[in-house]
XYZ file of C-alpha atoms in Angstrom:
479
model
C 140.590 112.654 121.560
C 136.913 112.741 120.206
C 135.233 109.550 120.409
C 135.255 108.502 116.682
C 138.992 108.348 117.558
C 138.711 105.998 120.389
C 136.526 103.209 118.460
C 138.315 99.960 118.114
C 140.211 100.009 114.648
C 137.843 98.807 111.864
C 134.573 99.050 114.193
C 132.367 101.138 112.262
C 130.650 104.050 113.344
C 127.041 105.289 112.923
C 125.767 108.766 111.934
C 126.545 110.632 114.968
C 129.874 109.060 115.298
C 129.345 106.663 117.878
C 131.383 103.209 118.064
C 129.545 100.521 116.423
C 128.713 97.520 118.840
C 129.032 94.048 117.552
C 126.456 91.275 116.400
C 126.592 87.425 115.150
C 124.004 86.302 112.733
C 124.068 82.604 112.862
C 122.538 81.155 109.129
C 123.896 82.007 105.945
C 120.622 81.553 104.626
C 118.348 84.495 102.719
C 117.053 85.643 106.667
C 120.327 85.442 107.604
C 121.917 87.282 104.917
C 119.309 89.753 105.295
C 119.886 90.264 109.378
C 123.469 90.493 108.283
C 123.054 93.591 105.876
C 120.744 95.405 107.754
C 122.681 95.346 111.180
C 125.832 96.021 108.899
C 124.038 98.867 107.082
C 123.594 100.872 110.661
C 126.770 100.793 112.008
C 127.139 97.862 113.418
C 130.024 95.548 113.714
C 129.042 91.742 112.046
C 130.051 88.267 112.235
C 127.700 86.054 109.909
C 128.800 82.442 110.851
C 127.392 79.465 107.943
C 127.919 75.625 108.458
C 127.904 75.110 105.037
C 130.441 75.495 102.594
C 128.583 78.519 100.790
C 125.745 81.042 101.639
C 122.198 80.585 100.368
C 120.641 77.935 102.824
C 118.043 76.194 100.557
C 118.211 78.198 97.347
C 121.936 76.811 95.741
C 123.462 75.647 93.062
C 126.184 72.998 92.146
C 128.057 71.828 89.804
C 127.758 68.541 87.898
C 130.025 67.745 85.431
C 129.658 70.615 82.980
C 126.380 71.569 84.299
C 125.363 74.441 87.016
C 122.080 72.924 88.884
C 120.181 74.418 91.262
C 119.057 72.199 94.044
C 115.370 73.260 93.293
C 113.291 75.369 91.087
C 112.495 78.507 93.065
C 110.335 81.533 92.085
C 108.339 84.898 93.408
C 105.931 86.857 92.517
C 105.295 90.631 92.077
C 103.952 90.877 95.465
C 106.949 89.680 97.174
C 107.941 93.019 97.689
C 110.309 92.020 100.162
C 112.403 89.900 98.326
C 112.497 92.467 95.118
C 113.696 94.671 97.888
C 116.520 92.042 98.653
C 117.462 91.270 95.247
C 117.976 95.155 94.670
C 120.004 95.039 97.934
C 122.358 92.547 96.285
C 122.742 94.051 92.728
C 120.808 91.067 91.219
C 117.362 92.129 89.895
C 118.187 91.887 86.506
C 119.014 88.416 86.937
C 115.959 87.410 88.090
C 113.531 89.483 86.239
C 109.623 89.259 85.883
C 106.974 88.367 83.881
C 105.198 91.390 81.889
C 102.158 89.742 82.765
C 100.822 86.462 84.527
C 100.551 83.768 81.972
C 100.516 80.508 83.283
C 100.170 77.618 80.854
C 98.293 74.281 82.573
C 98.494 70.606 80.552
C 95.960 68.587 81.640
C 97.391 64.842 80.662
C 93.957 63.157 81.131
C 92.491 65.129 78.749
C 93.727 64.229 75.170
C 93.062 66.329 71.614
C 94.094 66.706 68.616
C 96.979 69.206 67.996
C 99.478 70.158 64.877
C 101.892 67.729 65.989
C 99.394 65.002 66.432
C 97.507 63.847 69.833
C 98.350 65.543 73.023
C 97.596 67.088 76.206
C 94.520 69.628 76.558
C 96.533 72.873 76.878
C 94.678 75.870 79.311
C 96.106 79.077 80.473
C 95.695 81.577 83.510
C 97.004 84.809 82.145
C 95.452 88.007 84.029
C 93.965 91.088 81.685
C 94.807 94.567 82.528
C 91.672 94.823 84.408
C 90.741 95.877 88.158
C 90.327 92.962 90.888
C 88.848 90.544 90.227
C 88.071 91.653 86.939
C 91.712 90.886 85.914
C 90.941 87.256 85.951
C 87.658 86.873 84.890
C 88.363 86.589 80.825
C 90.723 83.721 81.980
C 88.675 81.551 84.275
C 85.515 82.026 81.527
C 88.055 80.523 79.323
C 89.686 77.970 81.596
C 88.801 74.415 79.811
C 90.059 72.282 82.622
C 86.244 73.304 84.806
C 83.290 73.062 83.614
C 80.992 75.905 83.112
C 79.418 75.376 87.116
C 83.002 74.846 88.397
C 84.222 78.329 86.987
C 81.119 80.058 88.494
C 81.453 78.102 91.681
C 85.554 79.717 91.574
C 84.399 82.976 90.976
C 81.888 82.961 94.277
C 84.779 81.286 96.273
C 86.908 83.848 95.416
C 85.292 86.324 96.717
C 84.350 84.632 99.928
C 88.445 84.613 100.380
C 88.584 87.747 99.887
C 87.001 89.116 102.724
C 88.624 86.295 104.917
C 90.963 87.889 107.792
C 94.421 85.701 107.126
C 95.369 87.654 110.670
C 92.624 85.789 112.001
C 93.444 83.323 114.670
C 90.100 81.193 113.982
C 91.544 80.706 110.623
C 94.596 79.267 111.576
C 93.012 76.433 113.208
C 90.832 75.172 110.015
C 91.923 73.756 106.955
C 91.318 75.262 103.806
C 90.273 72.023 102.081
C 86.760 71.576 104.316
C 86.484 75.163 103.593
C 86.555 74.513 99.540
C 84.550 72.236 99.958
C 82.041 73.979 102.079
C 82.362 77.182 99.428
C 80.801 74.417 97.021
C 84.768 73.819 95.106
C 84.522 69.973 93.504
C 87.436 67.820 93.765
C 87.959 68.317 89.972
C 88.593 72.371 90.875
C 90.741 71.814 93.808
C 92.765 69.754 91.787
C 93.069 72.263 88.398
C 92.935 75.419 90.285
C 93.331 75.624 94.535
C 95.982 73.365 94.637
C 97.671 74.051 91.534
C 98.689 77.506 93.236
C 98.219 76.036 96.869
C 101.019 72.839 96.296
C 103.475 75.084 94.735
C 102.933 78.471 97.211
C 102.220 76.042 100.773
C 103.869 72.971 99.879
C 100.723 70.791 101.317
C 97.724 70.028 99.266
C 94.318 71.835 100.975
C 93.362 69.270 103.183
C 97.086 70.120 104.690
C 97.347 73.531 104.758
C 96.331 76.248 107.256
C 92.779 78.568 105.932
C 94.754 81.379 107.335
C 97.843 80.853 105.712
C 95.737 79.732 102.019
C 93.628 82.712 102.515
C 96.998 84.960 102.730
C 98.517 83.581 99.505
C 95.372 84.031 97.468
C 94.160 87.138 98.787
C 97.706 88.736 98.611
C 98.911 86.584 95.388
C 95.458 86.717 93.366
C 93.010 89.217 94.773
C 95.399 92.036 95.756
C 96.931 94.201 92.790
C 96.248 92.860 88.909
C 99.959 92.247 88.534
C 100.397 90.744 92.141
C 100.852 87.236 90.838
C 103.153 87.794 88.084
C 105.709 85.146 88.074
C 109.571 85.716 88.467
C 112.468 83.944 88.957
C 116.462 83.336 87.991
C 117.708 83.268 84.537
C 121.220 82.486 86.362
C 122.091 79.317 88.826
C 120.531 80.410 92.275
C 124.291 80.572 93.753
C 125.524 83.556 91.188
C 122.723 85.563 93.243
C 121.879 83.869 96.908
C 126.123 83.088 97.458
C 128.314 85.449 94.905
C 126.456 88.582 94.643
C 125.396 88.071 98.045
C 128.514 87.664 99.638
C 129.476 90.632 97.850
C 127.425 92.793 99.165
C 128.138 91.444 102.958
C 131.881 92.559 101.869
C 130.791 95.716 101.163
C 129.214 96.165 104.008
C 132.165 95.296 106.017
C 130.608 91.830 107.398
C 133.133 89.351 108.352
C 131.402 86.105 106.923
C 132.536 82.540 107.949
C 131.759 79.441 106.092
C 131.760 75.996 106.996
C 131.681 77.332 110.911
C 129.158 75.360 112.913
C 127.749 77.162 115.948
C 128.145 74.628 119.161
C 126.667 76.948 121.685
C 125.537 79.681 122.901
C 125.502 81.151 126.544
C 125.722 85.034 128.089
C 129.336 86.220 129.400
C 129.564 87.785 132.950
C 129.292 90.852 131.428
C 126.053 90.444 129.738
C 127.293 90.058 126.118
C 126.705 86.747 124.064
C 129.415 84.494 123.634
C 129.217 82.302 120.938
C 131.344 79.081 120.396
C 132.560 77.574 117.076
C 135.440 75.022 116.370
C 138.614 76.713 117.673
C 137.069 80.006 118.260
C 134.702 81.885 120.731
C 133.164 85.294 119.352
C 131.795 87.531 121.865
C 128.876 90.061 120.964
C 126.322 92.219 122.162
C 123.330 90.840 119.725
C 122.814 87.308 118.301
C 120.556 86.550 115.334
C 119.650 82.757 115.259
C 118.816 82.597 111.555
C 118.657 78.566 111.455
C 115.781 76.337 111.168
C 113.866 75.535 114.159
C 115.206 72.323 115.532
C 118.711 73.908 115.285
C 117.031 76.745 116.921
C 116.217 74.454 119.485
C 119.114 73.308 120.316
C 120.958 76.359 120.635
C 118.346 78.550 122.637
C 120.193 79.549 126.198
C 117.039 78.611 128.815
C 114.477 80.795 129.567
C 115.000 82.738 126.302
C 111.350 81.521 125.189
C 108.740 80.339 127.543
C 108.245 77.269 125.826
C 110.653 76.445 123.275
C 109.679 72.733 122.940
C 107.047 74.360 120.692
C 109.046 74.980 117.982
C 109.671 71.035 117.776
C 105.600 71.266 117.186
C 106.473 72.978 113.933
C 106.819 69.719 111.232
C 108.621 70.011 107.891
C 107.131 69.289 104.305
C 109.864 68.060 101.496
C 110.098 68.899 97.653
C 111.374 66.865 95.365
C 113.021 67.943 92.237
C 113.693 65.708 88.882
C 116.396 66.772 86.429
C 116.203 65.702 82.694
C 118.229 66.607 80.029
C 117.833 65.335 76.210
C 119.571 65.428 73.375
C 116.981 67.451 71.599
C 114.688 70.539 72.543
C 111.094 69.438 73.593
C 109.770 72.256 75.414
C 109.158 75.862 73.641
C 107.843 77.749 76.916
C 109.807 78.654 80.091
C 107.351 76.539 82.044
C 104.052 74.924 82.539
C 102.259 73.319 85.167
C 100.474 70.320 85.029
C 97.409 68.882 86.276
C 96.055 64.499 85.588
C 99.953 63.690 86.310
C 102.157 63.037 88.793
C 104.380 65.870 86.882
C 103.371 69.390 88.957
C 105.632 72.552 87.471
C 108.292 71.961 84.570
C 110.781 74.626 84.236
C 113.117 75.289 80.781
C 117.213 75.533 82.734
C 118.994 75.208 79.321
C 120.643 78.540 79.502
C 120.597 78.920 83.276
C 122.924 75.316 82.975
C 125.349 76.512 80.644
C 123.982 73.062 78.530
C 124.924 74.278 75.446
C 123.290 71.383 73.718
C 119.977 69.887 73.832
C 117.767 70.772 76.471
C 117.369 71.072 80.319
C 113.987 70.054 82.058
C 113.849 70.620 86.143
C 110.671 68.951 87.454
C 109.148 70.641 90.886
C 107.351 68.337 93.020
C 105.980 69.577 96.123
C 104.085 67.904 99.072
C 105.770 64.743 97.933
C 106.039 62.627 101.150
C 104.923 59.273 99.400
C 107.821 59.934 96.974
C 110.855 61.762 98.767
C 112.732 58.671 99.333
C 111.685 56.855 96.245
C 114.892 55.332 94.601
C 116.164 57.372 91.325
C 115.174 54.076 88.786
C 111.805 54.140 89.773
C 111.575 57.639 89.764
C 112.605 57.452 86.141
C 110.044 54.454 84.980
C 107.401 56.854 86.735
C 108.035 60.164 85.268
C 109.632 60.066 82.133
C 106.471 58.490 80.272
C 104.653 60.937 82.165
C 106.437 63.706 80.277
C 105.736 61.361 76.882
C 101.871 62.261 77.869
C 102.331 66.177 78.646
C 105.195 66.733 75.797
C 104.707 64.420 72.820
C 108.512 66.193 71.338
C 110.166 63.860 73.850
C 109.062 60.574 72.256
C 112.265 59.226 70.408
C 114.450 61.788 72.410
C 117.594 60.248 74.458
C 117.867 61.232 77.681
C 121.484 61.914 78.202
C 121.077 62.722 81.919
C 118.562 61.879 85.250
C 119.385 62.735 88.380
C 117.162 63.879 91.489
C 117.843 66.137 94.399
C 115.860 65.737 97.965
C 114.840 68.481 100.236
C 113.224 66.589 103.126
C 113.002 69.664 104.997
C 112.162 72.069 102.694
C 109.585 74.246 104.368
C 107.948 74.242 107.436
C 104.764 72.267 107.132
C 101.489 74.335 107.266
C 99.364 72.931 109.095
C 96.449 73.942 111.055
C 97.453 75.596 113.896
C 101.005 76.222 113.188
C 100.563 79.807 113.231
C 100.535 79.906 117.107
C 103.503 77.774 117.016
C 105.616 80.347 115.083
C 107.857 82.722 117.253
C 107.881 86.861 116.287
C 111.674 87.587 116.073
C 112.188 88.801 119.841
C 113.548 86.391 122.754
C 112.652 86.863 126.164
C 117.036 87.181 126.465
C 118.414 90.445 126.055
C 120.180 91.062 122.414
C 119.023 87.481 120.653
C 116.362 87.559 118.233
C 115.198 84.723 115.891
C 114.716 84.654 111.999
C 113.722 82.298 109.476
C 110.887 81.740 107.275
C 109.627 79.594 109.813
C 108.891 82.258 112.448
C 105.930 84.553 112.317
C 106.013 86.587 109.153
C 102.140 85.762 108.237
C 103.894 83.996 104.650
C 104.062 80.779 104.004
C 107.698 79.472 103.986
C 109.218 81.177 101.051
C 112.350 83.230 100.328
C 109.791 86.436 100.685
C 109.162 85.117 104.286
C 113.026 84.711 104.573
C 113.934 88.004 103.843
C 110.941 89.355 106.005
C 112.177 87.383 108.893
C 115.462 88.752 108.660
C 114.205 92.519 108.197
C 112.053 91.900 111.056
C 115.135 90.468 113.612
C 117.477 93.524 112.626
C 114.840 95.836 113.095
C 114.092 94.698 116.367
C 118.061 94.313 117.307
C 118.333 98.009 116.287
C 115.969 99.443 118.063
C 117.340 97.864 121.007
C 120.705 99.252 120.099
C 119.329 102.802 119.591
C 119.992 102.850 116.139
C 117.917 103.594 113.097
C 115.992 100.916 110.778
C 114.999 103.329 108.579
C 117.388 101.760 105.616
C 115.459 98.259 106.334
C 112.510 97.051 103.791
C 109.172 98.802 104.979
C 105.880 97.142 103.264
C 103.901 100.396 102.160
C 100.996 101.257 103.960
């Protein structure tokens, strides 16, 4: 009897015909799901265990009434190479397709002129030119009527100071990029139309929050890399047809066994120096262990000694986003989106079609950094915002709003702070066969689904090579 023959029925082998050994990602998130595929895709045998009652961690969708809403407006850009690598993984990259090129249209709502329709909001846009970098930029910000003509040339300068900024640097990670504007000569006025316009929605802190080395990544990768790295993409279906259906397809066809509403309650090695891991009414035994949850969770379930000081991942704070629904009776908006700057309002996105609504029109407000406002009750949200969108979209006067409804994220991403880089964990435990994922670990990104999915490349890859098994299917960033 060869030894393909005497693998435990259904265990999978790998290449050479060797049994497959087994693994438990814990987190149905986008690291998890990621862990889960790549440790399925070599051979091995996988349990991926979610407390909730569908995969996707942050990045869902639900129903209400007749509409499909996602719980917040997500997007990527061109550079997030790892997540196009994901969405390929998981048949959905027509679904969530990509501008042809950056063109970002900015309302300023102090600033009032005259228009076709009558008096509204001074309209800019940052649209790149086929150009070389910086060049690809250049026509725009010349153009860019929210700065003055000192501002722009004070960008341009700044811009290239960032550029040859080390994001890897660990000096960096312990200043904040706001003193640094201001040191580069950036007014308040440009932090405001510009730095934070891209910082708020990329970090989720304003510049005076964030980590320099974690700013300097996102602009140097998202702005000064490639001409197209910034181009904006994002779902023209609910979030859940690609981060829960097409996802948990794919784990199917990989032969993962995936568990929903299944809470992990601990954790601990066996006497034979596999993991055993306990859920309600069940204990799963395995030879690797992916902890794909967010950190306090993390925390909690960590068997001692696995990192020298785990305490620090209770050093790593939490940022929320806040997102406003609004649908009228009537369309208002022509474009997909726009950002806007002299309002409360920060990103408006067009979710008619992504809904379903078959009537009228669907507005999703993204509000990041919001920690004045997360637990601000819905009625005053309302009064606030809804004139607000009077000022940036003169269409909605006389419209009825036929819905309003808001949905909280109070831990939405990890907060970046100065010094939270050394506060982030790589994905390898000091305990044989567990690794850690998440976009809070160290991926050098910000917390975004392209730090998800690196997370989770980066916690199979390491699992594998411990197993003696090849990662050359996993997402590799070119050199």
């Amino acid at each position: 009897m060869s030894d393909t023959d005497k693998r435990p029925p259904g265990l999978p082998a790998d290449a050479e015909g060797r049994p497959g050994r087994e693994a438990v990602v814990v987190g149905g998130g986008i690291a998890g799901i990621t862990a889960a595929l790549g440790l399925a895709d070599a051979g091995v045998r996988v349990t991926l265990l979610e407390g909730r009652p569908r995969l996707g961690g942050l990045a869902f969708s639900f129903k209400r009434g007749d509409l499909t809403v996602d719980n917040g407006q997500h997007v990527y850009l061109r550079c997030c190479t790892a997540y196009r690598w994901f969405l390929d993984r998981i048949d959905a990259t027509p679904l969530a397709p990509l501008q042809d090129r950056l063109e970002v249209p900015v309302l300023d709502a102090a600033t009032r002129v005259r228009t076709r329709s009558g008096e509204g909001p001074r309209l800019g846009t940052l649209r790149r030119a086929d150009l070389p970098v910086p060049l690809h930029l250049a026509r725009s910000l010349a153009g860019y009527p929210h700065l003055s003509l000192a501002e722009r040339a004070k960008v341009g300068r700044a811009a290239l100071a960032l550029k040859s900024l080390d994001p890897a640097d660990p000096a960096l990670d312990s200043q904040d990029f706001g003193t640094w504007l201001r040191e580069h000569g950036q007014s308040a006025r440009a932090v405001e139309a510009l730095w934070d316009l891209v910082g708020v929605a990329t970090l989720n802190a304003v510049a005076g929050d964030s980590s320099l080395g974690l700013a300097a990544m996102v602009f140097k990768t998202g702005l000064l890399s490639e001409p197209g790295a910034a181009d904006i993409g994002w779902a023209r279906v609910p979030l859940g047809e690609l981060h829960d259906t097409l996802a948990r397809k794919a784990l199917d066809s990989a032969g993962v066994r995936t568990e929903i509403r299944t809470r992990v309650t601990s954790l601990s090695r066996t006497e034979n120096g596999r993991w055993a891991v306990e859920v309600p009414g069940e204990r799963i035994e395995a030879d690797t262990v992916v902890l794909a949850v967010p950190q306090q969770e993390t925390h909690d379930l960590l068997p001692d000694g696995a990192l020298d000081d785990p305490d620090r991942l209770l050093g790593i704070g939490t940022a929320p986003i806040l997102n406003l629904h609004v649908v009228y009776d009537r369309p208002v908006l022509r474009r997909p989106f726009f950002a806007a700057i002299g309002s409360p309002v920060q990103w408006v996105f067009d979710r008619t079609d992504a809904s379903g609504l078959t009537e009228g029109q669907y507005l999703a407000l993204s509000q990041s950094a919001v920690h004045d406002a997360i637990d601000e009750p819905v009625a005053a949200l309302r009064e606030r915002f809804l004139p607000e969108l009077e000022r940036l979209l003169p269409a909605t006067r006389g419209a009825e709003v036929r819905d309003f409804f808001v949905t909280r994220e109070r831990t939405a991403t990890f907060a970046p702070t100065p010094g939270v880089g050394r506060l982030r964990p790589g994905p390898r435990t000091k305990a044989p066969g567990l690794y850690l994922a998440g976009a809070w670990t160290a991926t050098g990104w910000p917390a975004t689904m392209e730090s998800a999915v690196r997370s989770g490349v980066s916690a199979a890859g390491a699992a594998l090579v411990a197993l003696g098994r090849s990662r050359g299917h996993l997402f590799e960033e070119a050199a």
